[in-house]
Amino acid sequence: MASVEAPAVTPEEARRHATGPTAGLADGYTQANLIAVPRDWAYDVLLFAQRNPKPCPVLDVTDVGSPRTVLAQHADLRRDLPRYRIWEHGELTAEPTDATGYWRDDLVAFLIGCSFTFESALRQAGVPLRHVQQGRNVPMYVTDRECRPAGRLHGPMVVSMRYVPAHLTDTARDITARMPAVHGAPVHIGSPNALGIKDLDQPEFGDATSPHDGDVPVFWACGVTPQAAVMASKPPFAITHAPGHMFVTDVRDDDYRVF
Amino acid sequence: MASVEAPAVTPEEARRHATGPTAGLADGYTQANLIAVPRDWAYDVLLFAQRNPKPCPVLDVTDVGSPRTVLAQHADLRRDLPRYRIWEHGELTAEPTDATGYWRDDLVAFLIGCSFTFESALRQAGVPLRHVQQGRNVPMYVTDRECRPAGRLHGPMVVSMRYVPAHLTDTARDITARMPAVHGAPVHIGSPNALGIKDLDQPEFGDATSPHDGDVPVFWACGVTPQAAVMASKPPFAITHAPGHMFVTDVRDDDYRVF
């Protein structure tokens, strides 16, 4: 079953050829969110991440202007994600599949942990992944929880949601708690209202998924949170990944397991 | 026994009155390393910490010029540590018990996790703490492992060492692995040579401790690492804690346990 859900592509193949959401791709390898901002804003982003470690666990930060990361030696961050978003003053202005033409010499890129990383571990523990089964992008929601601001950056926390059979929510919590670098334990289990989410069928990012009988919604902090901060805080320029269209690294998921 | 090793002082009492090393003080409360640098160097320090999360897990970063931290609402970072070190161009120039006269309006202070934080958990699991029993500061050593540089900051990793009975090293590893925010699992168990440490009886910081029969040296990454980076990288000005003389926070140790 794992081989059906997770075609055996290498991380490099995923970086070169993927065009859609990357959930289930290059199974066992860590995926990452991207946000690149001008050097002048880099301290704010790094501090925002430090102050909000559940949604923004930083896996790597590039040197100014460099599209290279230690997470994948031969990758080029300008073109090796399936889809990008270009932001000007908080407005989405383009969604290209290659960001080379938008890259600037003063950009600093942040790679932030992604919950797709713990999906292999969930699957191995028998926790079904409804969005993968249903061929959809994971649903993501803007919550009513404000992040702790940092410098000029502020905004709400974004969460991803997975329906989990009620008898497996403890398992899902325990497995993901051991991986704090990729969001760790859920921020909430059970009630969308507790996070200010009005309708699970209308996610702000990704696709709605369908629960099975007895499923409970489980919410994890999400690396799209910096994009919500870009929208709220309006830095002059930013490049991010498109939600669900992640950077596939060469690092094994297990490397981010603390126990 | 716990009451003998750990007098029941509150974190606030510890901040006001402690003058020596803080191991075992305010048992159950998180302790932190301090490094404050001019704003111009703050990005380098924060990036250095991100790139070296084992020695430099950041618990809080202050706003520019502020001596306030979310880790202890009523504390004043200028005076509430037992002892400070003042650094100019990488040279130690003073070691006051109050840093108020040295504080600057452009300073950004970083509070970094401290291995003293997991000592309560070790003690509760039956792992003896030789340095506490012997009334000494924990021994710390400069290793031959270079940290990953960041901007203008570079330097070697510093480790703390605790002698642990051989049959309890797995226990010590498992307990501390669950607390990555306060250095997490050991970086090495067994051989000082593996870290380039020549003589366990001559620590660079703190005091030598004596092993019992069957004890094995266990090494954890240490928050004195930024001080080694200050010595190597020579920023114009910095204020740090004196090794072992930590900032006692109001946060419970358990808050940094991921599982």
Short mmCIF file of N, CA and C in Angstrom, two decimals, chain B residues 146-218:
data_model
loop_
_atom_site.label_atom_id
_atom_site.label_comp_id
_atom_site.label_asym_id
_atom_site.label_seq_id
_atom_site.Cartn_x
_atom_site.Cartn_y
_atom_site.Cartn_z
N GLU B 146 34.19 22.41 15.04
CA GLU B 146 33.83 23.78 14.67
C GLU B 146 32.33 23.89 14.47
N CYS B 147 31.73 24.95 14.99
CA CYS B 147 30.34 25.25 14.69
C CYS B 147 30.22 25.67 13.22
N ARG B 148 29.00 25.56 12.69
CA ARG B 148 28.78 26.09 11.34
C ARG B 148 28.78 27.62 11.44
N PRO B 149 29.65 28.32 10.70
CA PRO B 149 29.75 29.78 10.84
C PRO B 149 28.47 30.47 10.37
N ALA B 150 28.30 31.71 10.82
CA ALA B 150 27.16 32.52 10.38
C ALA B 150 27.62 33.97 10.35
N GLY B 151 27.62 34.56 9.14
CA GLY B 151 28.08 35.93 9.02
C GLY B 151 29.49 36.06 9.59
N ARG B 152 29.65 36.98 10.55
CA ARG B 152 30.97 37.22 11.13
C ARG B 152 31.29 36.30 12.31
N LEU B 153 30.37 35.42 12.65
CA LEU B 153 30.56 34.58 13.85
C LEU B 153 31.03 33.17 13.50
N HIS B 154 32.07 32.74 14.20
CA HIS B 154 32.55 31.37 14.08
C HIS B 154 33.18 30.98 15.40
N GLY B 155 33.42 29.71 15.56
CA GLY B 155 34.07 29.25 16.79
C GLY B 155 33.76 27.80 17.06
N PRO B 156 34.45 27.22 18.06
CA PRO B 156 34.28 25.80 18.36
C PRO B 156 33.06 25.55 19.26
N MET B 157 32.56 24.32 19.23
CA MET B 157 31.50 23.93 20.15
C MET B 157 32.07 23.68 21.54
N VAL B 158 31.36 24.16 22.55
CA VAL B 158 31.69 23.89 23.94
C VAL B 158 30.71 22.83 24.44
N VAL B 159 31.18 21.94 25.30
CA VAL B 159 30.31 20.92 25.89
C VAL B 159 30.39 20.96 27.41
N SER B 160 29.29 20.55 28.05
CA SER B 160 29.35 20.26 29.48
C SER B 160 29.50 18.76 29.64
N MET B 161 30.07 18.34 30.76
CA MET B 161 30.29 16.91 30.98
C MET B 161 29.73 16.51 32.33
N ARG B 162 29.00 15.40 32.33
CA ARG B 162 28.55 14.79 33.58
C ARG B 162 28.99 13.33 33.59
N TYR B 163 29.60 12.92 34.70
CA TYR B 163 29.89 11.49 34.86
C TYR B 163 28.59 10.77 35.18
N VAL B 164 28.31 9.71 34.44
CA VAL B 164 27.07 8.95 34.62
C VAL B 164 27.44 7.47 34.79
N PRO B 165 26.85 6.79 35.77
CA PRO B 165 27.11 5.34 35.88
C PRO B 165 26.79 4.64 34.56
N ALA B 166 27.65 3.73 34.15
CA ALA B 166 27.54 3.12 32.81
C ALA B 166 26.15 2.56 32.54
N HIS B 167 25.52 1.98 33.55
CA HIS B 167 24.21 1.36 33.29
C HIS B 167 23.10 2.40 33.16
N LEU B 168 23.41 3.68 33.37
CA LEU B 168 22.39 4.72 33.28
C LEU B 168 22.60 5.67 32.09
N THR B 169 23.61 5.39 31.26
CA THR B 169 23.85 6.33 30.15
C THR B 169 22.70 6.31 29.14
N ASP B 170 22.09 5.14 28.90
CA ASP B 170 20.93 5.09 28.00
C ASP B 170 19.78 5.92 28.57
N THR B 171 19.55 5.80 29.87
CA THR B 171 18.50 6.58 30.52
C THR B 171 18.78 8.07 30.36
N ALA B 172 20.02 8.47 30.62
CA ALA B 172 20.38 9.89 30.51
C ALA B 172 20.18 10.38 29.08
N ARG B 173 20.54 9.55 28.11
CA ARG B 173 20.37 9.95 26.71
C ARG B 173 18.88 10.11 26.37
N ASP B 174 18.08 9.13 26.76
CA ASP B 174 16.66 9.16 26.39
C ASP B 174 15.93 10.34 27.03
N ILE B 175 16.23 10.61 28.28
CA ILE B 175 15.54 11.71 28.99
C ILE B 175 15.89 13.06 28.35
N THR B 176 17.16 13.25 28.05
CA THR B 176 17.57 14.56 27.53
C THR B 176 17.19 14.72 26.06
N ALA B 177 17.09 13.62 25.32
CA ALA B 177 16.67 13.69 23.90
C ALA B 177 15.31 14.35 23.78
N ARG B 178 14.49 14.19 24.80
CA ARG B 178 13.13 14.74 24.75
C ARG B 178 13.08 16.23 25.02
N MET B 179 14.24 16.83 25.28
CA MET B 179 14.27 18.26 25.60
C MET B 179 15.24 19.00 24.68
N PRO B 180 14.94 19.01 23.36
CA PRO B 180 15.87 19.64 22.42
C PRO B 180 16.09 21.12 22.66
N ALA B 181 15.14 21.80 23.31
CA ALA B 181 15.30 23.23 23.56
C ALA B 181 16.35 23.52 24.62
N VAL B 182 16.77 22.49 25.33
CA VAL B 182 17.82 22.70 26.33
C VAL B 182 18.98 21.74 26.06
N HIS B 183 19.34 21.65 24.76
CA HIS B 183 20.49 20.93 24.22
C HIS B 183 20.19 19.50 23.79
N GLY B 184 19.14 18.88 24.35
CA GLY B 184 18.74 17.56 23.86
C GLY B 184 19.73 16.47 24.22
N ALA B 185 19.80 15.45 23.36
CA ALA B 185 20.62 14.28 23.63
C ALA B 185 22.10 14.64 23.66
N PRO B 186 22.91 13.82 24.33
CA PRO B 186 24.36 14.07 24.35
C PRO B 186 24.94 14.10 22.94
N VAL B 187 26.01 14.88 22.76
CA VAL B 187 26.72 14.85 21.47
C VAL B 187 27.73 13.72 21.44
N HIS B 188 28.11 13.22 22.62
CA HIS B 188 29.03 12.09 22.67
C HIS B 188 28.99 11.44 24.05
N ILE B 189 29.16 10.12 24.05
CA ILE B 189 29.24 9.36 25.31
C ILE B 189 30.51 8.54 25.29
N GLY B 190 31.36 8.74 26.28
CA GLY B 190 32.46 7.80 26.47
C GLY B 190 33.87 8.32 26.35
N SER B 191 34.22 8.88 25.17
CA SER B 191 35.63 9.17 24.93
C SER B 191 35.93 10.66 24.79
N PRO B 192 36.62 11.25 25.74
CA PRO B 192 36.99 12.66 25.61
C PRO B 192 37.77 12.92 24.31
N ASN B 193 38.60 11.94 23.90
CA ASN B 193 39.41 12.12 22.69
C ASN B 193 38.56 12.36 21.45
N ALA B 194 37.37 11.77 21.42
CA ALA B 194 36.51 11.91 20.25
C ALA B 194 36.11 13.36 20.03
N LEU B 195 36.20 14.17 21.07
CA LEU B 195 35.87 15.59 20.97
C LEU B 195 37.11 16.48 21.05
N GLY B 196 38.27 15.84 21.07
CA GLY B 196 39.50 16.61 21.15
C GLY B 196 39.80 17.14 22.55
N ILE B 197 39.19 16.52 23.56
CA ILE B 197 39.42 16.95 24.95
C ILE B 197 40.57 16.13 25.53
N LYS B 198 41.62 16.83 25.96
CA LYS B 198 42.83 16.12 26.37
C LYS B 198 42.78 15.64 27.81
N ASP B 199 42.20 16.46 28.70
CA ASP B 199 42.28 16.13 30.13
C ASP B 199 40.98 16.55 30.82
N LEU B 200 40.22 15.57 31.26
CA LEU B 200 38.93 15.88 31.91
C LEU B 200 39.12 16.64 33.22
N ASP B 201 40.30 16.55 33.78
CA ASP B 201 40.56 17.26 35.04
C ASP B 201 40.91 18.72 34.83
N GLN B 202 40.99 19.16 33.57
CA GLN B 202 41.31 20.56 33.30
C GLN B 202 40.26 21.19 32.38
N PRO B 203 39.06 21.40 32.90
CA PRO B 203 38.02 22.03 32.07
C PRO B 203 38.36 23.48 31.78
N GLU B 204 37.93 23.97 30.64
CA GLU B 204 38.15 25.40 30.31
C GLU B 204 37.23 26.31 31.13
N PHE B 205 36.06 25.79 31.49
CA PHE B 205 35.11 26.56 32.31
C PHE B 205 34.58 25.63 33.40
N GLY B 206 34.14 26.21 34.52
CA GLY B 206 33.60 25.40 35.62
C GLY B 206 34.71 24.65 36.34
N ASP B 207 34.31 23.61 37.08
CA ASP B 207 35.23 22.88 37.94
C ASP B 207 35.34 21.42 37.52
N ALA B 208 36.51 20.85 37.72
CA ALA B 208 36.65 19.41 37.53
C ALA B 208 35.79 18.69 38.57
N THR B 209 35.18 17.57 38.14
CA THR B 209 34.46 16.74 39.10
C THR B 209 35.10 15.36 39.14
N SER B 210 34.78 14.62 40.19
CA SER B 210 35.40 13.31 40.37
C SER B 210 34.41 12.20 40.02
N PRO B 211 34.85 11.23 39.21
CA PRO B 211 33.96 10.11 38.89
C PRO B 211 33.91 9.10 40.04
N HIS B 212 32.83 8.35 40.09
CA HIS B 212 32.79 7.17 40.94
C HIS B 212 33.17 5.96 40.08
N ASP B 213 33.49 4.86 40.71
CA ASP B 213 33.81 3.64 39.95
C ASP B 213 32.67 3.31 38.99
N GLY B 214 33.01 3.05 37.75
CA GLY B 214 31.99 2.66 36.78
C GLY B 214 31.31 3.82 36.10
N ASP B 215 31.70 5.05 36.44
CA ASP B 215 31.13 6.22 35.77
C ASP B 215 31.73 6.38 34.37
N VAL B 216 30.91 6.90 33.47
CA VAL B 216 31.33 7.18 32.09
C VAL B 216 31.10 8.67 31.83
N PRO B 217 32.04 9.35 31.16
CA PRO B 217 31.78 10.77 30.86
C PRO B 217 30.76 10.93 29.72
N VAL B 218 29.77 11.76 29.97
CA VAL B 218 28.72 12.03 28.97
C VAL B 218 28.75 13.52 28.66
#
